[in-house]
Short mmCIF file of C-alpha atoms (C1' of nucleotides) in Angstrom, two decimals:
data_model
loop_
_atom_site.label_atom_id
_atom_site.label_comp_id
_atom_site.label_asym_id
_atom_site.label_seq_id
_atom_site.Cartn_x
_atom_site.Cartn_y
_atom_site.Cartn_z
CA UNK K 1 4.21 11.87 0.79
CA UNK K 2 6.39 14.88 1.49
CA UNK K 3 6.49 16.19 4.94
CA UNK K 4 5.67 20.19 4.07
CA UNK K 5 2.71 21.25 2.75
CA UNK K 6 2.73 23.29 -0.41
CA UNK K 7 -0.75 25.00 -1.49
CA UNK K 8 -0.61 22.07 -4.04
CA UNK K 9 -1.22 19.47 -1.23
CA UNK K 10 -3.05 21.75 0.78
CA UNK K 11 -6.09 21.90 -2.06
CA UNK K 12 -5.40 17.88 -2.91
CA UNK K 13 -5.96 17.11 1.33
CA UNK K 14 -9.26 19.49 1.46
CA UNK K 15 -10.40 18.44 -2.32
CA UNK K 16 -9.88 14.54 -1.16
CA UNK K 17 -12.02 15.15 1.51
CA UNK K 18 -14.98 16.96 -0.30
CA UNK K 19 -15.15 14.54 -2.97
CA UNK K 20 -14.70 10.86 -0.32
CA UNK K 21 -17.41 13.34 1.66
CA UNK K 22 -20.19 12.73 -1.47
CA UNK K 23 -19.86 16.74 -2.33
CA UNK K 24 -18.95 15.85 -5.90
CA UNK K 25 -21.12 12.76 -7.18
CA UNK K 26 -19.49 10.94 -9.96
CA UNK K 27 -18.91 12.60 -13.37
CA UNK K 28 -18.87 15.82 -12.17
CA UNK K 29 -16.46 18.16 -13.68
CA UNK K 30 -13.98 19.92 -11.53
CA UNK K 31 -13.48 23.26 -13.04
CA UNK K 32 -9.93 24.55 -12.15
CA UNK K 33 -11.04 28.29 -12.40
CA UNK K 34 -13.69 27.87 -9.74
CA UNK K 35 -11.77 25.78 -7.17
CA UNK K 36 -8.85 28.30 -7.71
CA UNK K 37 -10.97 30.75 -6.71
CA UNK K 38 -12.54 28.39 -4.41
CA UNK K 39 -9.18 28.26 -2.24
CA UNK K 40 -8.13 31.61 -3.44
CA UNK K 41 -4.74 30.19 -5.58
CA UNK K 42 -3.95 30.18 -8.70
CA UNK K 43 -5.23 27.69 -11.28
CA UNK K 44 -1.29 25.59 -11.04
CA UNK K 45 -1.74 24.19 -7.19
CA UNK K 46 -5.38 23.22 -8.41
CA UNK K 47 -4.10 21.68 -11.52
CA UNK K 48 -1.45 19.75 -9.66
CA UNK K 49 -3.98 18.42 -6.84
CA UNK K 50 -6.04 17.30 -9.57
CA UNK K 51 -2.84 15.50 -10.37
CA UNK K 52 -2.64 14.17 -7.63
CA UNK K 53 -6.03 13.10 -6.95
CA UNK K 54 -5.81 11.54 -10.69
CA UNK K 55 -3.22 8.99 -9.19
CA UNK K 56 -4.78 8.33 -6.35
CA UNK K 57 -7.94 7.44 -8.65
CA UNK K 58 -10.42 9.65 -7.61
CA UNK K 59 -10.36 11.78 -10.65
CA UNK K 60 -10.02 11.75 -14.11
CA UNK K 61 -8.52 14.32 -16.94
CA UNK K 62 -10.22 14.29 -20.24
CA UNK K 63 -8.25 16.29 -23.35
CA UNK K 64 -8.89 19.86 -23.19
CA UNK K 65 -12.32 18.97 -20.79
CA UNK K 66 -10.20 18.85 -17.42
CA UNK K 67 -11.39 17.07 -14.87
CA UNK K 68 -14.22 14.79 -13.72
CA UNK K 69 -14.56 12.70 -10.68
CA UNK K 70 -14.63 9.38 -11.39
CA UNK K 71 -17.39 6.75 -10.30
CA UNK K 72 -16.72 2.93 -9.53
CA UNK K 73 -18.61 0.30 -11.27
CA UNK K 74 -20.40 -2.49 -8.84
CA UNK K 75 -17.74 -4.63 -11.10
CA UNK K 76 -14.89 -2.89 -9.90
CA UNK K 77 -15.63 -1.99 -6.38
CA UNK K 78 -15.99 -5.91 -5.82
CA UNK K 79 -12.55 -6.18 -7.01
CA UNK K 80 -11.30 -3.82 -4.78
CA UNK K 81 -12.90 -5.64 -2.33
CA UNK K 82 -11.46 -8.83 -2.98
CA UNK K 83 -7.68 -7.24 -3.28
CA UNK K 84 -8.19 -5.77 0.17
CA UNK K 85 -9.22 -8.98 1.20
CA UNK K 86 -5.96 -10.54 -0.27
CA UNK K 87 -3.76 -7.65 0.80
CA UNK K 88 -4.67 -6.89 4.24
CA UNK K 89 -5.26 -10.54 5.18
CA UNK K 90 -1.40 -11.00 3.84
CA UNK K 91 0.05 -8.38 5.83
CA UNK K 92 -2.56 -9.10 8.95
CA UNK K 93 -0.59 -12.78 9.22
CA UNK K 94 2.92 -11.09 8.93
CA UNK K 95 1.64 -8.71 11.65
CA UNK K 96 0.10 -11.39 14.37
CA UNK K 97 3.69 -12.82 14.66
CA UNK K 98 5.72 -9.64 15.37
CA UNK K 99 3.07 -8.24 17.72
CA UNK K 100 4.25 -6.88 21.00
CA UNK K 101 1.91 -5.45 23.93
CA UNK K 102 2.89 -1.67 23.23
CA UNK K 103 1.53 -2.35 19.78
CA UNK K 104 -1.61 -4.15 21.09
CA UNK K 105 -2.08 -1.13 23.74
CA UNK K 106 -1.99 1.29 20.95
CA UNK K 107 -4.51 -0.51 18.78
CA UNK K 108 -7.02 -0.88 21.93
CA UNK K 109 -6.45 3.03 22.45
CA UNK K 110 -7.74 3.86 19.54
CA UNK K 111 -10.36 1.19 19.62
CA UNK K 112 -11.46 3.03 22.80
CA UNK K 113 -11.11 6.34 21.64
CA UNK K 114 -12.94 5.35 18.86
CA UNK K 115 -16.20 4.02 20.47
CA UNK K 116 -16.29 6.74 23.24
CA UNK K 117 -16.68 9.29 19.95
CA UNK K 118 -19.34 6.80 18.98
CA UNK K 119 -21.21 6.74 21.89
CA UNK K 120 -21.14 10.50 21.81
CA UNK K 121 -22.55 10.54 18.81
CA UNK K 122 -19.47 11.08 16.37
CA UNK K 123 -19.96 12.01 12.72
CA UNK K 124 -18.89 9.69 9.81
CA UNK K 125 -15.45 12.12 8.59
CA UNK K 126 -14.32 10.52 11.90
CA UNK K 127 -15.11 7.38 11.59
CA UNK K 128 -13.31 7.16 8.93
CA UNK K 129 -9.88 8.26 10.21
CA UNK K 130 -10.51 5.93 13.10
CA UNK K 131 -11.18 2.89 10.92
CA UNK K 132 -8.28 3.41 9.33
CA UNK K 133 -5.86 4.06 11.95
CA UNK K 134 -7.10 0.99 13.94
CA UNK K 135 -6.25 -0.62 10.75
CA UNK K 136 -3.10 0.46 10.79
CA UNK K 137 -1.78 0.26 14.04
CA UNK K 138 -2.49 -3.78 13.62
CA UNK K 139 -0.69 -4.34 10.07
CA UNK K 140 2.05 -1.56 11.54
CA UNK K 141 4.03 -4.32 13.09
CA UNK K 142 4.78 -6.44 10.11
CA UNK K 143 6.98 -3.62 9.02
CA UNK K 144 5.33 -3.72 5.35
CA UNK K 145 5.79 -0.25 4.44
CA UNK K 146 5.09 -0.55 0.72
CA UNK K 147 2.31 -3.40 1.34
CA UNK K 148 0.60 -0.82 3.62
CA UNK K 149 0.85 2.14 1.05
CA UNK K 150 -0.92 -0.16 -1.32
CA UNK K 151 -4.05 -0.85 1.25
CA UNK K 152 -4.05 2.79 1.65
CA UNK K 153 -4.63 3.46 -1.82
CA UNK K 154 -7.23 1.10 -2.70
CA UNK K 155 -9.38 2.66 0.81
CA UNK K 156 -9.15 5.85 -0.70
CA UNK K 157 -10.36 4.63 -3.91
CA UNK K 158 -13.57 2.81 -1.95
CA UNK K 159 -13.76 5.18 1.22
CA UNK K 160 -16.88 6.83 -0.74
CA UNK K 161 -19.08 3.99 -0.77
CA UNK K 162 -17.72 2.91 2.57
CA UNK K 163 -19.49 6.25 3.88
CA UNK K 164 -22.46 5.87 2.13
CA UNK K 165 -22.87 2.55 3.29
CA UNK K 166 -22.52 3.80 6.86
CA UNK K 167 -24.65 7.10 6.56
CA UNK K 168 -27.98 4.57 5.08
CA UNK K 169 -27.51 1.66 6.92
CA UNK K 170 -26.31 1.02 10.62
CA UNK K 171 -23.13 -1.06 10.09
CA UNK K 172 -20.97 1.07 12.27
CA UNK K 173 -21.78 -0.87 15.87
CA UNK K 174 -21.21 -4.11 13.86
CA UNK K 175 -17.78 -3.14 12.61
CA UNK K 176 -17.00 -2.19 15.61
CA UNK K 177 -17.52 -5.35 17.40
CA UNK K 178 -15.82 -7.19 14.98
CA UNK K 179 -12.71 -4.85 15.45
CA UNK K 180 -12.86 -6.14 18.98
CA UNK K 181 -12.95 -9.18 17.35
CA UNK K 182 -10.11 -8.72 15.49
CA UNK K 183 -8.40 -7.57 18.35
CA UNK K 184 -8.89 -10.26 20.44
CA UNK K 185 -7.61 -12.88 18.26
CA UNK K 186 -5.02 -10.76 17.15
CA UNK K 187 -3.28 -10.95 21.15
CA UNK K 188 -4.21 -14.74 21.01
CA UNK K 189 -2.13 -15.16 18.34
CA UNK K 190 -4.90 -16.98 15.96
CA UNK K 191 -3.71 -15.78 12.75
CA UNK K 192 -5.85 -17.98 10.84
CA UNK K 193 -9.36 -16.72 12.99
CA UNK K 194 -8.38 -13.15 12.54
CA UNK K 195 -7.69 -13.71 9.05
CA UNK K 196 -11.02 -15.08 8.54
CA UNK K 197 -12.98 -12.90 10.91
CA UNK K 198 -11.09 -9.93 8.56
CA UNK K 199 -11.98 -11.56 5.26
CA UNK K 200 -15.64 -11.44 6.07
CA UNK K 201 -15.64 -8.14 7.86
CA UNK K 202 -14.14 -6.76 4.52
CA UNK K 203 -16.25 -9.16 2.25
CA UNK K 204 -20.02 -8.07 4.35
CA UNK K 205 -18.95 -4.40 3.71
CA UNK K 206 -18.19 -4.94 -0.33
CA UNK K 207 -21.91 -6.79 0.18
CA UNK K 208 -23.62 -4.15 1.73
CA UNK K 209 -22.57 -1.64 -0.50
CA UNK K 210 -23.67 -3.30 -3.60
CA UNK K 211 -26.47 -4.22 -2.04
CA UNK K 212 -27.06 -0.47 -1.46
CA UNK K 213 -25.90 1.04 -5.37
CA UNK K 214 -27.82 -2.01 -6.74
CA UNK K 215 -31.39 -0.17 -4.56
CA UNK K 216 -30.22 2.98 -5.55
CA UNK K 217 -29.87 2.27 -9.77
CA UNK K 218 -33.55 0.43 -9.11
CA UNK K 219 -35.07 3.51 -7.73
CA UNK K 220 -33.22 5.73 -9.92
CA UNK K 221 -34.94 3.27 -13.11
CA UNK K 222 -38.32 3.62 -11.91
CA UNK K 223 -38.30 7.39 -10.88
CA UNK A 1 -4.03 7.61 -17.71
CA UNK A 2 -5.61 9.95 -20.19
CA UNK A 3 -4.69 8.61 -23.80
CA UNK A 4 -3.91 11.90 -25.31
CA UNK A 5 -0.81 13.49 -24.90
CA UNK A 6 0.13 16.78 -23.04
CA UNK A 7 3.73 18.06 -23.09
CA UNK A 8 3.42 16.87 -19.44
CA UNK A 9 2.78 13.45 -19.81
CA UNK A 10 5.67 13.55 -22.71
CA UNK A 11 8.16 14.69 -20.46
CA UNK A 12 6.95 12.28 -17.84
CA UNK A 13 7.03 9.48 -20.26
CA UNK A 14 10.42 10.11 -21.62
CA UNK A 15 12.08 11.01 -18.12
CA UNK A 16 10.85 7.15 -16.76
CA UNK A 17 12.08 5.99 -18.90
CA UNK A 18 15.62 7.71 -18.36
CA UNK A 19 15.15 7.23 -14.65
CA UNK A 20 14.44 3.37 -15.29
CA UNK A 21 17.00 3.26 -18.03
CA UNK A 22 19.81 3.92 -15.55
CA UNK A 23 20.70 7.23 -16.69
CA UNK A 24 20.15 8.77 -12.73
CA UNK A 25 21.47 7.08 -10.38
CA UNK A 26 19.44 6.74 -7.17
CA UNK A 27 19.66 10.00 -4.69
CA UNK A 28 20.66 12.63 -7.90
CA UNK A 29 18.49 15.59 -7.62
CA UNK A 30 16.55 16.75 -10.97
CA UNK A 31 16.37 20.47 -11.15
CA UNK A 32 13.53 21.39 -13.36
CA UNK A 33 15.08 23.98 -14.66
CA UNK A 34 17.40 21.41 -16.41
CA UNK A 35 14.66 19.35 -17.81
CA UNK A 36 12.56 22.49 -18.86
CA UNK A 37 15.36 23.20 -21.37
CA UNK A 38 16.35 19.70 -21.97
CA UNK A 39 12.79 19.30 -23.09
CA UNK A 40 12.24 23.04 -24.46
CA UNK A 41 9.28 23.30 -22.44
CA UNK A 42 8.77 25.70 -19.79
CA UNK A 43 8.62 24.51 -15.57
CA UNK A 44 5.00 23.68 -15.67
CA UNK A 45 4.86 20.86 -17.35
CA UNK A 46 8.22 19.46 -15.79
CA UNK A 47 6.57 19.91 -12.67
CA UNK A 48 3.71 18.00 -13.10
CA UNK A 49 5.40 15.22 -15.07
CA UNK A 50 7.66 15.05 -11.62
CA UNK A 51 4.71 14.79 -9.81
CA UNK A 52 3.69 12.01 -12.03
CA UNK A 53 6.75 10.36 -11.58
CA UNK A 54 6.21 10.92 -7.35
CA UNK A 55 3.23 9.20 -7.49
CA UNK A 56 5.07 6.24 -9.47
CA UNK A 57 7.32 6.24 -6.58
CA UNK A 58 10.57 6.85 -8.82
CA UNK A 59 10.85 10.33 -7.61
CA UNK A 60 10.44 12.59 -4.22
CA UNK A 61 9.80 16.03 -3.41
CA UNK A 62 12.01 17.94 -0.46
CA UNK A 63 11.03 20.83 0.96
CA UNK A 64 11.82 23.75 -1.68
CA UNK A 65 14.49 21.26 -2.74
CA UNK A 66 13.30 19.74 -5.25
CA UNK A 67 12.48 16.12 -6.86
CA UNK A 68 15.28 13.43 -5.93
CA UNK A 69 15.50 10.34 -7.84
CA UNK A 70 14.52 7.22 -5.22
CA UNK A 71 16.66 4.01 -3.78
CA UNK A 72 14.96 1.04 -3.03
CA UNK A 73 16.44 -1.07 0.00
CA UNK A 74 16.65 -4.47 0.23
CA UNK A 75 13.94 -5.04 2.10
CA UNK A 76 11.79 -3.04 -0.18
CA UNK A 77 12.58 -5.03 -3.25
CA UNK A 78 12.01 -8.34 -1.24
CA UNK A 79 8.66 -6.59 0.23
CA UNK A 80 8.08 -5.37 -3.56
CA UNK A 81 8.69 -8.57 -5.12
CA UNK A 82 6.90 -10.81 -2.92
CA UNK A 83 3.52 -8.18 -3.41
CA UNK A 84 4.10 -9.57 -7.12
CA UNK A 85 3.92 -12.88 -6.19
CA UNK A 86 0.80 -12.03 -4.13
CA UNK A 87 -1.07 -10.66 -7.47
CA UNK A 88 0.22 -12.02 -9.93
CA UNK A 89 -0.59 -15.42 -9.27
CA UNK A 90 -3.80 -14.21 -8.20
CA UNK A 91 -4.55 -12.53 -11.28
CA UNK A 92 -2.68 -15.89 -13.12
CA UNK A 93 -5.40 -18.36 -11.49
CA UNK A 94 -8.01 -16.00 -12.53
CA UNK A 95 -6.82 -15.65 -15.71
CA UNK A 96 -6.09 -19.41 -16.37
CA UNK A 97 -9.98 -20.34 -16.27
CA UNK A 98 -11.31 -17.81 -18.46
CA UNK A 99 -8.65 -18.94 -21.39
CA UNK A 100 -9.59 -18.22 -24.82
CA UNK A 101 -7.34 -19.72 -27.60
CA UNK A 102 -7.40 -16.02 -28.76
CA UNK A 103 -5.67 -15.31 -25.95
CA UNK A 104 -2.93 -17.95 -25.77
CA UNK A 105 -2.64 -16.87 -29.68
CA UNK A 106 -1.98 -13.20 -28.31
CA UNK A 107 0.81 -14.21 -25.28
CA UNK A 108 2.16 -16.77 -27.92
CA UNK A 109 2.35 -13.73 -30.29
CA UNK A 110 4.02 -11.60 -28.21
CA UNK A 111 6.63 -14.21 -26.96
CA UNK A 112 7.59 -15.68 -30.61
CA UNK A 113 8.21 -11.53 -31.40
CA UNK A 114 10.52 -11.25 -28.40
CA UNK A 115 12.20 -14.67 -29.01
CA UNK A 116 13.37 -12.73 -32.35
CA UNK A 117 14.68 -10.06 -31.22
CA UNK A 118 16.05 -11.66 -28.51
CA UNK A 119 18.22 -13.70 -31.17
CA UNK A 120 18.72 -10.83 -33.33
CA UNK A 121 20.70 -9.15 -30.22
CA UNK A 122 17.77 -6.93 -29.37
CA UNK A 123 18.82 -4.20 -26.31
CA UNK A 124 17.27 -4.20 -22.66
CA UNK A 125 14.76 -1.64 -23.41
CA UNK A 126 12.57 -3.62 -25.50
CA UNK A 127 13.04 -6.65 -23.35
CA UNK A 128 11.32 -4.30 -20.44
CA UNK A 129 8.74 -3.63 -23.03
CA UNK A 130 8.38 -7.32 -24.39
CA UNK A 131 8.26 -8.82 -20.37
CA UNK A 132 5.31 -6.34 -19.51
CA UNK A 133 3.43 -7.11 -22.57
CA UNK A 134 3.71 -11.11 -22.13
CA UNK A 135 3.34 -11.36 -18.95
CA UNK A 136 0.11 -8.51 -19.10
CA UNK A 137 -1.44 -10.74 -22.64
CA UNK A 138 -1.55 -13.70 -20.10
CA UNK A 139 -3.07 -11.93 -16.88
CA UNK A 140 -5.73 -9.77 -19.27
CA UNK A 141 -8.35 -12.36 -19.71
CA UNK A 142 -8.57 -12.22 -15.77
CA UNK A 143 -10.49 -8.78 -16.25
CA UNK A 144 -9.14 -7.42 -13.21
CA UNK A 145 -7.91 -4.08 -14.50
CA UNK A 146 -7.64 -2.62 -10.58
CA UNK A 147 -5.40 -5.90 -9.98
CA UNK A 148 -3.76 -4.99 -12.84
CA UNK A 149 -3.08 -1.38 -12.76
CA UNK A 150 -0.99 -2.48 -9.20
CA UNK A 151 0.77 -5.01 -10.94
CA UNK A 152 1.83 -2.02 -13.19
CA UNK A 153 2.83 -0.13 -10.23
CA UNK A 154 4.70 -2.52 -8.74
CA UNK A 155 6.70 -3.32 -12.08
CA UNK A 156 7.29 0.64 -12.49
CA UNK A 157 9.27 0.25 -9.52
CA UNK A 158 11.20 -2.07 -9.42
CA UNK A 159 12.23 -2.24 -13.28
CA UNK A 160 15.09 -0.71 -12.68
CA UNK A 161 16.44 -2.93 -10.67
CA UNK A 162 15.41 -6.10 -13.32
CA UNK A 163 16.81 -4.25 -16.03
CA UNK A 164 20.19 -3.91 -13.68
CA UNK A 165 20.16 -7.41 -12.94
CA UNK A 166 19.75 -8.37 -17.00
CA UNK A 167 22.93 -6.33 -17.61
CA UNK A 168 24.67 -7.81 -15.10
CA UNK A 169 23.60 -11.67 -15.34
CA UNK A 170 22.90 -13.54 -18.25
CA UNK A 171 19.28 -14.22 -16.55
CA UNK A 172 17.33 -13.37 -20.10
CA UNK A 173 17.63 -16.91 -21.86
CA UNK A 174 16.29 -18.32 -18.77
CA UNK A 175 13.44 -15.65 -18.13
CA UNK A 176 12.70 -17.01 -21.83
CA UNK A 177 12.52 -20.24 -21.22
CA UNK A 178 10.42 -19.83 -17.50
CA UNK A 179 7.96 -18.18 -20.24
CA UNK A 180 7.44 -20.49 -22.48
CA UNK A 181 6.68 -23.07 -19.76
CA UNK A 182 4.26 -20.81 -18.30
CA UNK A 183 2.37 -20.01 -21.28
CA UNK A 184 2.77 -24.10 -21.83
CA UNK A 185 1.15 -24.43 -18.51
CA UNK A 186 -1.44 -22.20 -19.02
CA UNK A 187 -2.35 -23.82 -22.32
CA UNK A 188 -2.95 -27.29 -19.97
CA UNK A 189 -5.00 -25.11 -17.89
CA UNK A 190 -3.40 -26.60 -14.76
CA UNK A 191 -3.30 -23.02 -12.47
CA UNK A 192 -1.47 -24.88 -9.53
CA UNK A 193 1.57 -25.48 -11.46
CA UNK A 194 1.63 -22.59 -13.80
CA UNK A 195 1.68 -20.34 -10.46
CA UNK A 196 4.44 -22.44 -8.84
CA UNK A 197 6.33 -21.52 -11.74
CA UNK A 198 5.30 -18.13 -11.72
CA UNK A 199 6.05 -17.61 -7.99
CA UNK A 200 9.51 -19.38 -8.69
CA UNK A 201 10.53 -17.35 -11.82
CA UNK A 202 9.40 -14.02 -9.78
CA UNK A 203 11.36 -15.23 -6.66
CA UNK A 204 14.36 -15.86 -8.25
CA UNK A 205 14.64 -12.40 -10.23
CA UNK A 206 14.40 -11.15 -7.04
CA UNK A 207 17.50 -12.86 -5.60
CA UNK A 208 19.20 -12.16 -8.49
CA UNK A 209 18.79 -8.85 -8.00
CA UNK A 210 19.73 -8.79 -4.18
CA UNK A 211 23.02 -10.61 -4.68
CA UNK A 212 23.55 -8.07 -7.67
CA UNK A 213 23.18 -5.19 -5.04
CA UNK A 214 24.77 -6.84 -2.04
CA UNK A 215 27.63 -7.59 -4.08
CA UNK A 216 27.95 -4.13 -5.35
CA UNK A 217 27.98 -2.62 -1.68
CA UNK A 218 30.68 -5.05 -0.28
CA UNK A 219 32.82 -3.85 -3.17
CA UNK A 220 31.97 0.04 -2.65
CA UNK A 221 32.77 -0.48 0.78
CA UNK A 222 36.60 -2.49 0.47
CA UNK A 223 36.94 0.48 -2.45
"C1'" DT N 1 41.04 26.40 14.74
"C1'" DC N 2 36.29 25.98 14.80
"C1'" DA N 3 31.62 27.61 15.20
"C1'" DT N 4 28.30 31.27 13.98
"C1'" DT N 5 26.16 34.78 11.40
"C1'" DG N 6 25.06 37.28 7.26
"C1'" DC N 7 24.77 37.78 2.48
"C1'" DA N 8 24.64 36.54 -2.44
"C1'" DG N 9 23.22 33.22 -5.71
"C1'" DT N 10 20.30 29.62 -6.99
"C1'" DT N 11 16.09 27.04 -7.11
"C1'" DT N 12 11.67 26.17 -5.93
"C1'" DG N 13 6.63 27.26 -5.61
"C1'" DT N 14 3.03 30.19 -7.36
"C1'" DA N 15 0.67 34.21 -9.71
"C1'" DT N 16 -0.33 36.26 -13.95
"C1'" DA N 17 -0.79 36.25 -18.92
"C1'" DC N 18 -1.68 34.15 -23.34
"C1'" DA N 19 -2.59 30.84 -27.10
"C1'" DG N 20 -5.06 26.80 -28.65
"C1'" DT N 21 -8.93 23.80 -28.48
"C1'" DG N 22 -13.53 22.17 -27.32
"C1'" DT N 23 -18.57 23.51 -26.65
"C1'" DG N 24 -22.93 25.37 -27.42
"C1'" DC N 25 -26.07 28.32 -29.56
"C1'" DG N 26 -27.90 30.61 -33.44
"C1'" DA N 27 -28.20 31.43 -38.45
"C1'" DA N 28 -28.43 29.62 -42.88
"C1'" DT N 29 -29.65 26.02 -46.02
"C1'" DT N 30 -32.39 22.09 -47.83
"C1'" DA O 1 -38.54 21.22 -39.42
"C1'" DA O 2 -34.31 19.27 -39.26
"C1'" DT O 3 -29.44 19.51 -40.18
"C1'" DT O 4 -25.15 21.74 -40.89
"C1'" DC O 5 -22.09 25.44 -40.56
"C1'" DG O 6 -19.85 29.07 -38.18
"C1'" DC O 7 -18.91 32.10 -34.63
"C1'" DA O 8 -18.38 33.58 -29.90
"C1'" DC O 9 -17.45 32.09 -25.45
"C1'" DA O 10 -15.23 29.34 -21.99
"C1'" DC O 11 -11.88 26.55 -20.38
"C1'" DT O 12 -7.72 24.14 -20.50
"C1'" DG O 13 -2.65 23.76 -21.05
"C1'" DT O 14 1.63 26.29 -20.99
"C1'" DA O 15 4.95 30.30 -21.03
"C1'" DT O 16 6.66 34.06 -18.51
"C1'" DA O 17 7.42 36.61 -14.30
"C1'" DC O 18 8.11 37.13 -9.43
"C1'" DA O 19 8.58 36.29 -4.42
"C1'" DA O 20 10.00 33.17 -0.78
"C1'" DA O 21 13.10 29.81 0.79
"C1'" DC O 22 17.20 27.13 0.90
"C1'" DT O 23 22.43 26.54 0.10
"C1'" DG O 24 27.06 27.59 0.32
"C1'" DC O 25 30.64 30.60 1.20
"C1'" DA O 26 32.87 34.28 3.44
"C1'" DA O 27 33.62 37.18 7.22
"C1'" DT O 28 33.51 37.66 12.09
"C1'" DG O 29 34.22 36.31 16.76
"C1'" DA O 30 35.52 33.12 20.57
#
DNA sequence: TCATTGCAGTTTGTATACAGTGTGCGAATT
DNA sequence: AATTCGCACACTGTATACAAACTGCAATGA
């Protein structure tokens, strides 16, 4: 969370991104020699981004083997599921009563931004970014700092499957309506719609994406 | 999360538990070359046990200054403590249906062990120890090891500031007694109530430990 | 007197170097 | 032919070494 950017966090940003971007499949092993010379560092910023990563959950250090990127089960990505559910309907309540029009205003501006990049065709690495920060700017007002930093973690441990839900199947335009949705009840003031309209948006996504590894273990059985 | 050691995770292990122990008060700055000859290890592995220890949230990095030990506000350990209440009796009502006599065996275990040395004039480190296990014996046959690893997280945080409070207060006997009536409740298999008790015992730790810390700044201010 | 600049000392962040451990392949044995 | 042993290689984990950056103090100037 530091402001500055050592080489350490510079590797951990890009490395996050290759691995949430389905470079790395699960298991792989992240060889600190070849991602040192990768970035052209030495092996200790690698070693301490894989640190890093290994909190955040998207790798894992075996003794003496290094490291390996980690793969959900269909068992635990539903309980992610169901704790974002429970976290971000908790903070999405504390939020609705605090909200003021500036912070309404700035989650419609990035609602807009964020379907004009759509409609222009926008890549997923985007989408992404502006899923999150519409996220964000609504749960911003309850002034939940540490609430918030624990939403953020579990995303980054599901963003992967969240992006390959989105590359094989169509779901963006529907997510997107239901964050106008969301929006809309959010400056009514219907915490309890919102709340509900959020569970399921969160819920159909955890759905789809089974749905989707479930296919994908089938066809990988029969082939 | 690895199980096998590294001189790393040894330092990071034993400087937690320093950190929680009290022995740094919040704000000190830990130079690493310090702790590389406390420990008789060289900077590397300090380094990444401090990253460890960033990611736990008891430590943060300054620009080319260093690791600092952290300070919770008040609103933080509010925000903190009412996350707990959040999970844990999420993970409780989970937990309760799934209810093996094994299990109630296990928590019952665990607290007769404690109640010893407890009696026996047992010191605040094992109590930390003793809390986590109970309290982690009665939430395991939820198997929601995500929920549970941010349980963990949020514990790591804030046990300072229990531990502080247990010094300070003579809250232990009644911790003690809150559970035994949970694992009571839990035998009965009625969630509601074993939650209300849960959410309760939680609540009022927590303003314990805000009247602890309020108190203390009125009297560093008049001093 | 107070602010500003420059320098020395200290500490971090990283590169290089080395020792220990796991892995895989081939030879030897049954 | 299959299994076990051993050796060479590869990679990790850590120590040492070095450069850049920050801190604090002293000297200078207004």
């Amino acid at each position: 969370m530091a402001t500055y950017k050592t080489r350490a966090q510079f590797v951990a940003d890009d490395l996050r991104g290759r691995i949430l971007g389905g470079e790395f499949k699960g298991g792989t092993q992240l060889r600190q020699d070849a991602l040192a010379r990768d970035y052209d560092v030495s092996r200790i910023p690698v070693r301490e981004a894989l640190l890093t990563l290994e909190s955040e959950g998207l790798v894992e250090f075996h003794a003496h083997r290094g490291a390996f990127t980690t793969e959900l089960s269909v068992a635990k990505i539903r309980e992610l599921f169901d704790l974002r559910v429970l976290l971000e309907t908790y903070v999405l309540r504390h939020a609705i009563n605090g909200l003021t029009e500036a912070d309404l205003k700035k989650a419609g501006d990035i609602l807009r931004k964020y379907d004009q990049a759509l409609n222009s065709g926008g890549d997923i690495d985007n989408w992404s970014e502006y899923n999150f920060a519409f996220h964000q700017a609504l749960y911003a007002p309850a002034e939940l700092p540490e609430t918030l930093s624990l939403i953020s973690q579990l995303n980054t441990k599901s963003d992967r499957y969240i992006r390959m839900q989105l590359v094989y199947t169509q779901e963006i335009e529907k997510a997107e309506q239901e964050h106008h949705g969301l929006l809309e009840l959010a400056r009514q003031g219907d915490a309890d719609k919102a709340c509900e309209l959020l569970k399921t948006h969160i819920q159909e996504a955890c759905e789809g994406i089974v749905a989707l590894l479930e296919e994908r273990a089938k066809q990988s059985e029969t082939s």
